[in-house]
Amino acid sequence: MSNDTLLVRHNATGKEVEYPLLKGSLGADTVDIRSLNKDLGCFTYDPGFIATAACKSKITYIDGDNGILLYRGYPIEQLAENCEFTEVAYLLMNGELPNAVQLRDFNEEISDRAIIHEALRKFFDGFHYDAHPMAMLVGVVGSLSAFYHSDLNIKDPASRMICATRLIGKMPTIAAASYRHSIGRPFVYPRMDLSYCENFLNMMFSRSSQNYIDQEHYIDPNLVQALNLLFILHADHEQNASTSTVRMAGSTGANPYACVAAGIAALWGPAHGGANEAVLNMLAQIGSVENVPKYIAKAKDHDDPFRLMGFGHRVYKNFDPRATIIRKTCYEVLSRTNTNDPLFELALALEEYALKDEYFIEKKLYPNVDFYSGIIYKALHIPVEMFTVMFAIARTAGWISHWLEMMEEPGTPISRPRQLYVGPPRRDYTAVNNR
């Protein structure tokens, strides 16, 4: 038997079959079991795809045991310290960091594509004034295919790249428009003279009589850098629920706008992109620093429904490398904004208590990126209902990179998971009067 295979024995029949072990450049070997049903007459059962690799990818690598996150081979720590978000988006999409000319051209293209069609802007008038921004984001992004159908030749690499840069460019514009519609303020157009993060903040917070960012009124550049950092840390995270949704939709041949809209819908779930919003809701539930010991005890009680949000991670078993990076930024933002919100005092008290508690140390339940990102967004005056939208802006770079990669892979099959049927066996129809 070869060392590069895995022997599977069906004890009921005695049949044995060797399956090849596929070796990646990093990480555990993966067993190729595509012929399992043909060979042994059975399928694998893996709810949540805990141990299943659904694709090959060159984009992101995670080592959860050792707290490692790489974008195209580059450690997240190095990218977060040295890059702007659009530089990382270029890396994810193209596989290499851009040189100065490439980055300049990419930034210009992203800025040029930030404007949205006037007819598309009127879509927002159809949403109720209190519609959730994520609901608007899903609907408007999905409708982009109705406005840019001439560029929807997904078999053409150039057309695919146009769709990709269009999505990255327009996402902050659509996101800011969703927020402004929810508070009854007029739409603010994107500006070519501002960076990606500056543009978003200007579109969010400008008043009709004054730009949020201009020569006479400019926010602390460190706060812009904090937003840039958050976008980099959230840009991609391997085959998570929303990215897998984008890939699954893409496997059908659906256009990229529909695929990304599907990803946004998946991200909206509180167990995924809504986690940092859940952190703020949890802090509001705890109420005050004095209640921290009480709620820590509730979190330890398996019979208590209360859960401590923003601690631990399904993938990272020791620590979240993104949280290590963002913790320092969180403290800097709170210092620079001179925020006296008691919620921040509560968050820092909860962090300190948990980091010293033996239960949390033993269980390796450290604060994750959602814990700190929610605090930073609130300090930047981003409303809680926009937290998941912020996640979507950043993650669009990852979603579209995975879509591009999948479209370049020849012979990608349509995603079609199997099931373990546990319903009734075959039975005959009974007339309604005889039931």
Coordinates of C-alpha atoms in Angstrom, one line a residue:
M1 CA 0.0 0.0 0.0
S2 CA 1.3 3.4 -0.9
N3 CA 2.1 6.0 1.8
D4 CA 0.2 8.5 -0.2
T5 CA -3.1 6.7 0.1
L6 CA -5.7 6.0 2.8
L7 CA -7.1 2.5 3.0
V8 CA -10.8 2.3 3.6
R9 CA -12.4 -1.1 4.6
H10 CA -16.1 -1.8 4.4
N11 CA -16.6 -4.3 7.2
A12 CA -20.0 -5.5 6.0
T13 CA -18.5 -6.6 2.6
G14 CA -14.8 -6.9 3.4
K15 CA -14.0 -4.8 0.4
E16 CA -11.0 -2.5 0.8
V17 CA -10.2 0.5 -1.4
E18 CA -7.2 2.8 -1.4
Y19 CA -7.9 6.6 -1.8
P20 CA -5.2 9.1 -2.8
L21 CA -4.0 11.6 -0.2
L22 CA -3.7 15.0 -1.8
K23 CA -0.9 17.2 -0.4
G24 CA -1.2 21.0 -0.3
S25 CA 1.6 23.4 0.1
L26 CA 0.6 23.8 3.7
G27 CA -1.8 22.0 6.1
A28 CA -3.1 18.5 6.6
D29 CA -3.4 16.0 3.8
T30 CA -6.8 15.7 2.1
V31 CA -8.4 12.4 1.1
D32 CA -9.9 12.3 -2.4
I33 CA -13.1 10.3 -1.9
R34 CA -15.0 11.3 -5.0
S35 CA -15.4 7.7 -6.1
L36 CA -16.4 6.4 -2.6
N37 CA -20.0 5.8 -3.5
K38 CA -19.1 4.0 -6.7
D39 CA -16.5 1.9 -4.9
L40 CA -18.2 1.1 -1.6
G41 CA -21.8 2.2 -2.1
C42 CA -21.8 4.8 0.6
F43 CA -21.4 8.6 1.2
T44 CA -19.6 10.5 3.9
Y45 CA -21.7 12.3 6.7
D46 CA -20.1 15.6 7.7
P47 CA -22.7 18.2 8.9
G48 CA -21.3 21.7 8.6
F49 CA -18.4 20.4 6.4
I50 CA -16.2 20.2 9.5
A51 CA -13.7 17.8 7.9
T52 CA -14.5 18.3 4.2
A53 CA -12.4 20.2 1.6
A54 CA -14.8 21.3 -1.1
C55 CA -12.2 22.9 -3.4
K56 CA -8.6 23.7 -4.0
S57 CA -7.5 27.3 -3.4
K58 CA -4.4 29.4 -3.4
I59 CA -5.9 32.4 -1.7
T60 CA -6.0 32.0 2.1
Y61 CA -4.4 29.6 4.6
I62 CA -5.5 29.2 8.2
D63 CA -3.7 27.1 10.9
G64 CA -6.1 27.3 13.7
D65 CA -4.0 25.4 16.2
N66 CA -1.1 27.9 15.9
G67 CA -3.0 31.0 15.2
I68 CA -1.7 31.6 11.7
L69 CA -3.6 33.4 8.9
L70 CA -1.9 33.9 5.5
Y71 CA -3.2 35.9 2.5
R72 CA -1.5 34.4 -0.6
G73 CA 1.3 33.3 1.7
Y74 CA 1.8 36.7 3.4
P75 CA 1.2 36.7 7.2
I76 CA -1.7 38.8 8.2
E77 CA 0.4 40.7 10.7
Q78 CA 2.7 42.0 7.9
L79 CA -0.1 43.0 5.6
A80 CA -2.0 44.8 8.4
E81 CA 1.1 46.8 9.4
N82 CA 2.2 47.8 5.9
C83 CA -0.7 47.8 3.4
E84 CA -3.8 49.8 2.5
F85 CA -7.0 47.8 2.0
T86 CA -7.0 48.1 -1.8
E87 CA -3.5 46.8 -1.9
V88 CA -4.7 43.7 -0.1
A89 CA -7.7 43.4 -2.4
Y90 CA -5.4 43.4 -5.4
L91 CA -3.3 40.7 -3.8
L92 CA -6.3 38.5 -3.1
M93 CA -7.6 38.9 -6.7
N94 CA -4.3 38.6 -8.6
G95 CA -2.0 36.5 -6.4
E96 CA 0.8 39.0 -6.0
L97 CA 1.2 42.4 -4.3
P98 CA 1.0 45.3 -6.8
N99 CA 4.0 47.5 -7.7
A100 CA 3.5 51.3 -7.4
V101 CA 2.1 51.7 -10.9
Q102 CA -0.2 48.7 -10.6
L103 CA -1.5 50.0 -7.3
R104 CA -2.1 53.5 -8.7
D105 CA -4.0 52.1 -11.6
F106 CA -6.0 49.8 -9.5
N107 CA -7.0 52.6 -7.0
E108 CA -8.0 54.8 -10.0
E109 CA -10.2 52.0 -11.4
I110 CA -11.8 51.3 -8.0
S111 CA -12.5 55.0 -7.6
D112 CA -13.9 55.3 -11.1
R113 CA -16.3 52.4 -10.5
A114 CA -17.5 53.7 -7.1
I115 CA -20.4 55.8 -8.7
I116 CA -23.7 54.0 -9.1
H117 CA -26.3 54.4 -11.9
E118 CA -28.9 57.1 -11.1
A119 CA -31.7 54.6 -11.7
L120 CA -30.1 52.2 -9.3
R121 CA -29.9 55.0 -6.7
K122 CA -33.7 55.4 -7.0
F123 CA -34.1 51.7 -5.8
F124 CA -33.6 53.0 -2.3
D125 CA -36.8 54.9 -2.5
G126 CA -38.6 51.6 -2.6
F127 CA -37.3 50.5 0.8
H128 CA -39.2 51.4 3.9
Y129 CA -37.4 54.0 6.0
D130 CA -36.6 51.6 8.8
A131 CA -35.4 48.7 6.5
H132 CA -32.3 47.0 7.8
P133 CA -29.2 48.2 5.9
M134 CA -28.3 44.5 5.2
A135 CA -31.7 44.0 3.5
M136 CA -31.0 46.9 1.2
L137 CA -27.5 45.7 0.5
V138 CA -28.7 42.3 -0.5
G139 CA -31.3 43.7 -2.8
V140 CA -29.3 46.4 -4.5
V141 CA -26.1 44.3 -5.0
G142 CA -28.2 41.6 -6.6
S143 CA -29.8 44.1 -8.9
L144 CA -26.5 45.3 -10.3
S145 CA -26.8 42.5 -13.0
A146 CA -29.8 44.4 -14.4
F147 CA -27.7 47.5 -15.0
Y148 CA -24.4 45.9 -16.1
H149 CA -25.6 42.9 -18.1
S150 CA -23.4 43.8 -21.1
D151 CA -20.3 42.8 -19.0
L152 CA -21.7 39.5 -17.8
N153 CA -19.7 37.2 -20.1
I154 CA -18.4 35.2 -17.2
K155 CA -16.3 33.0 -19.6
D156 CA -14.2 36.0 -20.6
P157 CA -11.4 36.9 -18.1
A158 CA -11.5 40.6 -18.9
S159 CA -15.2 40.8 -18.3
R160 CA -14.8 38.9 -15.0
M161 CA -12.2 41.4 -13.8
I162 CA -14.5 44.3 -14.7
C163 CA -17.3 42.7 -12.6
A164 CA -14.8 42.2 -9.7
T165 CA -13.5 45.8 -9.6
R166 CA -17.0 47.1 -10.0
L167 CA -18.2 45.2 -7.0
I168 CA -15.3 46.3 -4.8
G169 CA -15.7 49.9 -6.0
K170 CA -19.5 50.2 -5.6
M171 CA -19.9 48.3 -2.3
P172 CA -19.0 51.3 0.0
T173 CA -21.3 53.6 -2.1
I174 CA -24.2 51.2 -1.8
A175 CA -23.5 50.6 1.9
A176 CA -23.4 54.3 2.7
A177 CA -26.5 54.9 0.7
S178 CA -28.3 52.2 2.7
Y179 CA -27.4 53.9 5.9
R180 CA -28.3 57.4 4.8
H181 CA -31.7 56.1 3.5
S182 CA -32.3 54.6 6.9
I183 CA -31.8 58.0 8.7
G184 CA -33.6 60.1 6.0
R185 CA -30.5 61.9 4.7
P186 CA -29.7 62.6 1.1
F187 CA -27.3 60.5 -0.9
V188 CA -23.6 61.6 -1.0
Y189 CA -21.6 60.9 -4.2
P190 CA -18.2 59.3 -4.0
R191 CA -15.1 61.5 -4.6
M192 CA -12.1 60.7 -6.7
D193 CA -9.7 62.6 -4.4
L194 CA -10.3 60.4 -1.4
S195 CA -8.9 57.0 -0.5
Y196 CA -11.2 54.0 -0.2
C197 CA -11.8 54.3 3.5
E198 CA -11.9 58.1 3.5
N199 CA -14.5 58.0 0.7
F200 CA -16.7 55.7 2.7
L201 CA -16.6 57.8 5.8
N202 CA -17.3 60.9 3.8
M203 CA -20.3 59.3 2.1
M204 CA -21.6 58.1 5.5
F205 CA -21.3 61.2 7.6
S206 CA -21.3 64.3 5.3
R207 CA -24.0 66.9 5.8
S208 CA -25.7 68.8 3.0
S209 CA -23.8 72.0 4.0
Q210 CA -20.4 70.4 4.8
N211 CA -18.3 67.6 3.6
Y212 CA -17.2 65.2 6.4
I213 CA -13.7 65.3 4.9
D214 CA -12.3 68.4 3.3
Q215 CA -9.4 70.8 3.7
E216 CA -11.0 72.6 6.7
H217 CA -12.4 69.5 8.3
Y218 CA -10.5 66.3 8.4
I219 CA -10.9 63.5 10.9
D220 CA -7.9 62.0 12.7
P221 CA -5.9 59.9 10.1
N222 CA -5.4 57.3 12.8
L223 CA -9.1 56.6 12.7
V224 CA -9.1 56.2 9.0
Q225 CA -6.2 53.8 9.5
A226 CA -8.2 51.9 12.1
L227 CA -11.0 51.4 9.5
N228 CA -8.4 50.3 6.9
L229 CA -7.0 47.8 9.4
L230 CA -10.5 46.3 10.1
F231 CA -11.1 46.0 6.3
I232 CA -7.8 44.1 5.9
L233 CA -8.5 41.8 8.7
H234 CA -12.0 41.0 7.4
A235 CA -11.0 40.7 3.7
D236 CA -10.9 36.9 3.6
H237 CA -11.1 33.9 5.9
E238 CA -10.8 30.8 3.7
Q239 CA -13.9 28.7 3.1
N240 CA -16.3 30.2 5.6
A241 CA -20.1 30.1 5.4
S242 CA -20.5 33.1 3.1
T243 CA -17.5 32.4 0.9
S244 CA -18.7 28.8 0.4
T245 CA -22.2 30.3 -0.4
V246 CA -20.6 32.5 -3.1
R247 CA -18.7 29.5 -4.5
M248 CA -21.8 27.3 -4.5
A249 CA -23.9 29.9 -6.3
G250 CA -21.0 30.5 -8.7
S251 CA -20.8 26.8 -9.5
T252 CA -24.2 27.1 -11.2
G253 CA -22.9 29.7 -13.6
A254 CA -24.8 32.5 -11.9
N255 CA -23.5 36.0 -12.5
P256 CA -21.1 37.4 -9.9
Y257 CA -23.5 40.1 -8.6
A258 CA -26.1 37.3 -7.7
C259 CA -23.3 35.3 -6.1
V260 CA -22.1 38.1 -3.9
A261 CA -25.7 39.0 -3.0
A262 CA -26.0 35.3 -1.8
G263 CA -22.8 35.8 0.2
I264 CA -24.2 38.9 1.8
A265 CA -27.4 37.0 2.8
A266 CA -25.3 34.3 4.4
L267 CA -23.1 36.9 6.2
W268 CA -26.2 38.5 7.7
G269 CA -26.6 35.5 10.1
P270 CA -25.8 36.3 13.7
A271 CA -23.5 33.2 13.9
H272 CA -21.4 34.6 11.0
G273 CA -21.1 38.3 10.1
G274 CA -23.5 39.4 12.9
A275 CA -21.2 38.4 15.6
N276 CA -19.7 41.8 16.4
E277 CA -23.2 43.2 16.6
A278 CA -24.1 40.4 19.0
V279 CA -21.1 41.6 21.2
L280 CA -22.6 45.0 21.6
N281 CA -26.0 43.6 22.3
M282 CA -24.4 41.3 24.9
L283 CA -22.6 44.3 26.6
A284 CA -25.9 46.1 26.7
Q285 CA -27.5 43.0 28.4
I286 CA -24.7 42.9 31.0
G287 CA -25.4 46.6 31.7
S288 CA -22.5 47.6 34.0
V289 CA -19.1 46.7 35.3
E290 CA -20.6 45.5 38.6
N291 CA -22.5 42.8 36.7
V292 CA -19.5 41.3 35.0
P293 CA -18.8 38.6 37.7
K294 CA -22.5 37.6 37.6
Y295 CA -22.5 37.2 33.8
I296 CA -19.1 35.4 33.7
A297 CA -20.7 32.8 36.1
K298 CA -23.7 32.5 33.8
A299 CA -21.4 31.9 30.8
K300 CA -19.8 29.0 32.7
D301 CA -23.1 27.5 33.5
H302 CA -24.0 25.0 30.7
D303 CA -27.7 25.1 31.8
D304 CA -27.8 28.9 31.4
P305 CA -28.9 30.2 28.0
F306 CA -26.5 33.2 28.3
R307 CA -23.5 33.1 26.0
L308 CA -20.4 35.2 26.1
M309 CA -20.1 36.6 22.6
G310 CA -16.8 37.6 21.0
F311 CA -14.7 35.0 22.8
G312 CA -13.2 31.9 21.3
H313 CA -13.4 30.9 17.6
R314 CA -14.4 27.7 15.8
V315 CA -11.2 27.7 13.8
Y316 CA -8.6 29.2 16.1
K317 CA -8.0 26.9 19.0
N318 CA -5.5 29.0 20.9
F319 CA -5.8 32.6 19.8
D320 CA -7.2 34.7 16.9
P321 CA -4.2 36.4 15.2
R322 CA -6.5 39.2 14.0
A323 CA -7.6 39.9 17.6
T324 CA -3.9 40.2 18.6
I325 CA -3.4 42.9 15.9
I326 CA -6.7 44.8 16.5
R327 CA -6.5 44.9 20.3
K328 CA -3.8 47.6 20.3
T329 CA -5.8 49.6 17.7
C330 CA -8.9 49.3 19.8
Y331 CA -7.1 51.0 22.7
E332 CA -5.7 53.7 20.5
V333 CA -9.1 54.5 19.0
L334 CA -10.7 54.7 22.4
S335 CA -7.9 57.0 23.6
R336 CA -8.1 59.3 20.5
T337 CA -11.9 59.6 20.5
N338 CA -12.0 60.4 24.3
T339 CA -15.1 58.3 24.4
N340 CA -16.9 58.3 27.8
D341 CA -19.5 55.7 26.8
P342 CA -19.9 53.3 29.8
L343 CA -20.2 50.5 27.3
F344 CA -16.5 50.8 26.5
E345 CA -15.6 50.7 30.2
L346 CA -17.7 47.6 30.5
A347 CA -16.1 45.9 27.5
L348 CA -12.6 46.5 28.8
A349 CA -13.6 45.3 32.3
L350 CA -15.1 42.1 30.7
E351 CA -11.9 41.6 28.7
E352 CA -9.7 42.0 31.7
Y353 CA -11.8 39.6 33.8
A354 CA -12.0 36.9 31.2
L355 CA -8.2 37.0 30.5
K356 CA -7.5 36.3 34.1
D357 CA -10.2 33.7 34.7
E358 CA -8.8 30.2 34.9
Y359 CA -11.9 28.8 33.2
F360 CA -11.4 30.9 30.1
I361 CA -7.7 30.4 30.1
E362 CA -8.1 26.6 30.3
K363 CA -10.8 26.6 27.6
K364 CA -8.7 29.1 25.5
L365 CA -11.6 31.4 25.2
Y366 CA -9.8 34.6 24.3
P367 CA -11.4 37.7 22.9
N368 CA -11.7 37.4 19.1
V369 CA -11.7 39.9 16.3
D370 CA -15.5 40.4 16.6
F371 CA -15.1 41.6 20.2
Y372 CA -12.7 44.4 19.3
S373 CA -14.1 45.3 15.9
G374 CA -17.5 46.0 17.4
I375 CA -16.0 48.4 20.0
I376 CA -14.0 50.2 17.3
Y377 CA -17.0 50.6 15.0
K378 CA -19.0 52.1 17.8
A379 CA -16.2 54.5 18.7
L380 CA -16.1 55.6 15.0
H381 CA -19.9 56.3 15.3
I382 CA -20.8 53.5 13.0
P383 CA -24.3 52.4 14.1
V384 CA -24.7 48.9 15.3
E385 CA -27.1 47.9 12.5
M386 CA -24.3 48.8 10.1
F387 CA -21.7 46.4 11.6
T388 CA -22.5 43.5 9.3
V389 CA -22.5 45.9 6.3
M390 CA -19.0 46.9 7.2
F391 CA -18.0 43.3 7.2
A392 CA -19.6 42.9 3.8
I393 CA -17.6 45.8 2.3
A394 CA -14.3 44.2 3.4
R395 CA -15.3 40.6 2.6
T396 CA -16.3 41.5 -1.0
A397 CA -12.6 41.4 -1.9
G398 CA -12.4 37.8 -0.6
W399 CA -15.7 36.7 -2.1
I400 CA -14.9 38.0 -5.6
S401 CA -11.3 36.6 -5.4
H402 CA -12.7 33.1 -4.7
W403 CA -15.3 33.6 -7.5
L404 CA -12.5 34.5 -9.9
E405 CA -10.4 31.6 -8.8
M406 CA -13.3 29.2 -9.3
M407 CA -14.1 30.5 -12.7
E408 CA -10.5 30.0 -13.8
E409 CA -10.5 26.3 -12.7
P410 CA -11.5 24.1 -15.7
G411 CA -14.3 21.6 -15.2
T412 CA -15.6 22.9 -11.9
P413 CA -18.7 20.8 -11.2
I414 CA -21.9 22.3 -9.8
S415 CA -22.1 22.0 -6.0
R416 CA -24.5 19.2 -5.1
P417 CA -24.1 17.9 -1.5
R418 CA -25.7 14.5 -0.6
Q419 CA -27.8 13.7 2.4
L420 CA -28.5 11.0 5.0
Y421 CA -32.3 10.5 4.5
V422 CA -34.1 9.8 7.7
G423 CA -37.7 10.2 6.5
P424 CA -40.3 7.5 6.1
P425 CA -39.6 4.6 3.7
R426 CA -41.7 4.2 0.5
R427 CA -45.4 4.1 1.1
D428 CA -48.5 4.1 -1.0
Y429 CA -51.0 7.0 -1.4
T430 CA -54.2 6.8 0.6
A431 CA -57.4 8.6 -0.5
V432 CA -58.3 11.6 1.6
N433 CA -61.5 9.9 2.9
N434 CA -59.6 6.9 4.1
R435 CA -56.9 8.7 6.2

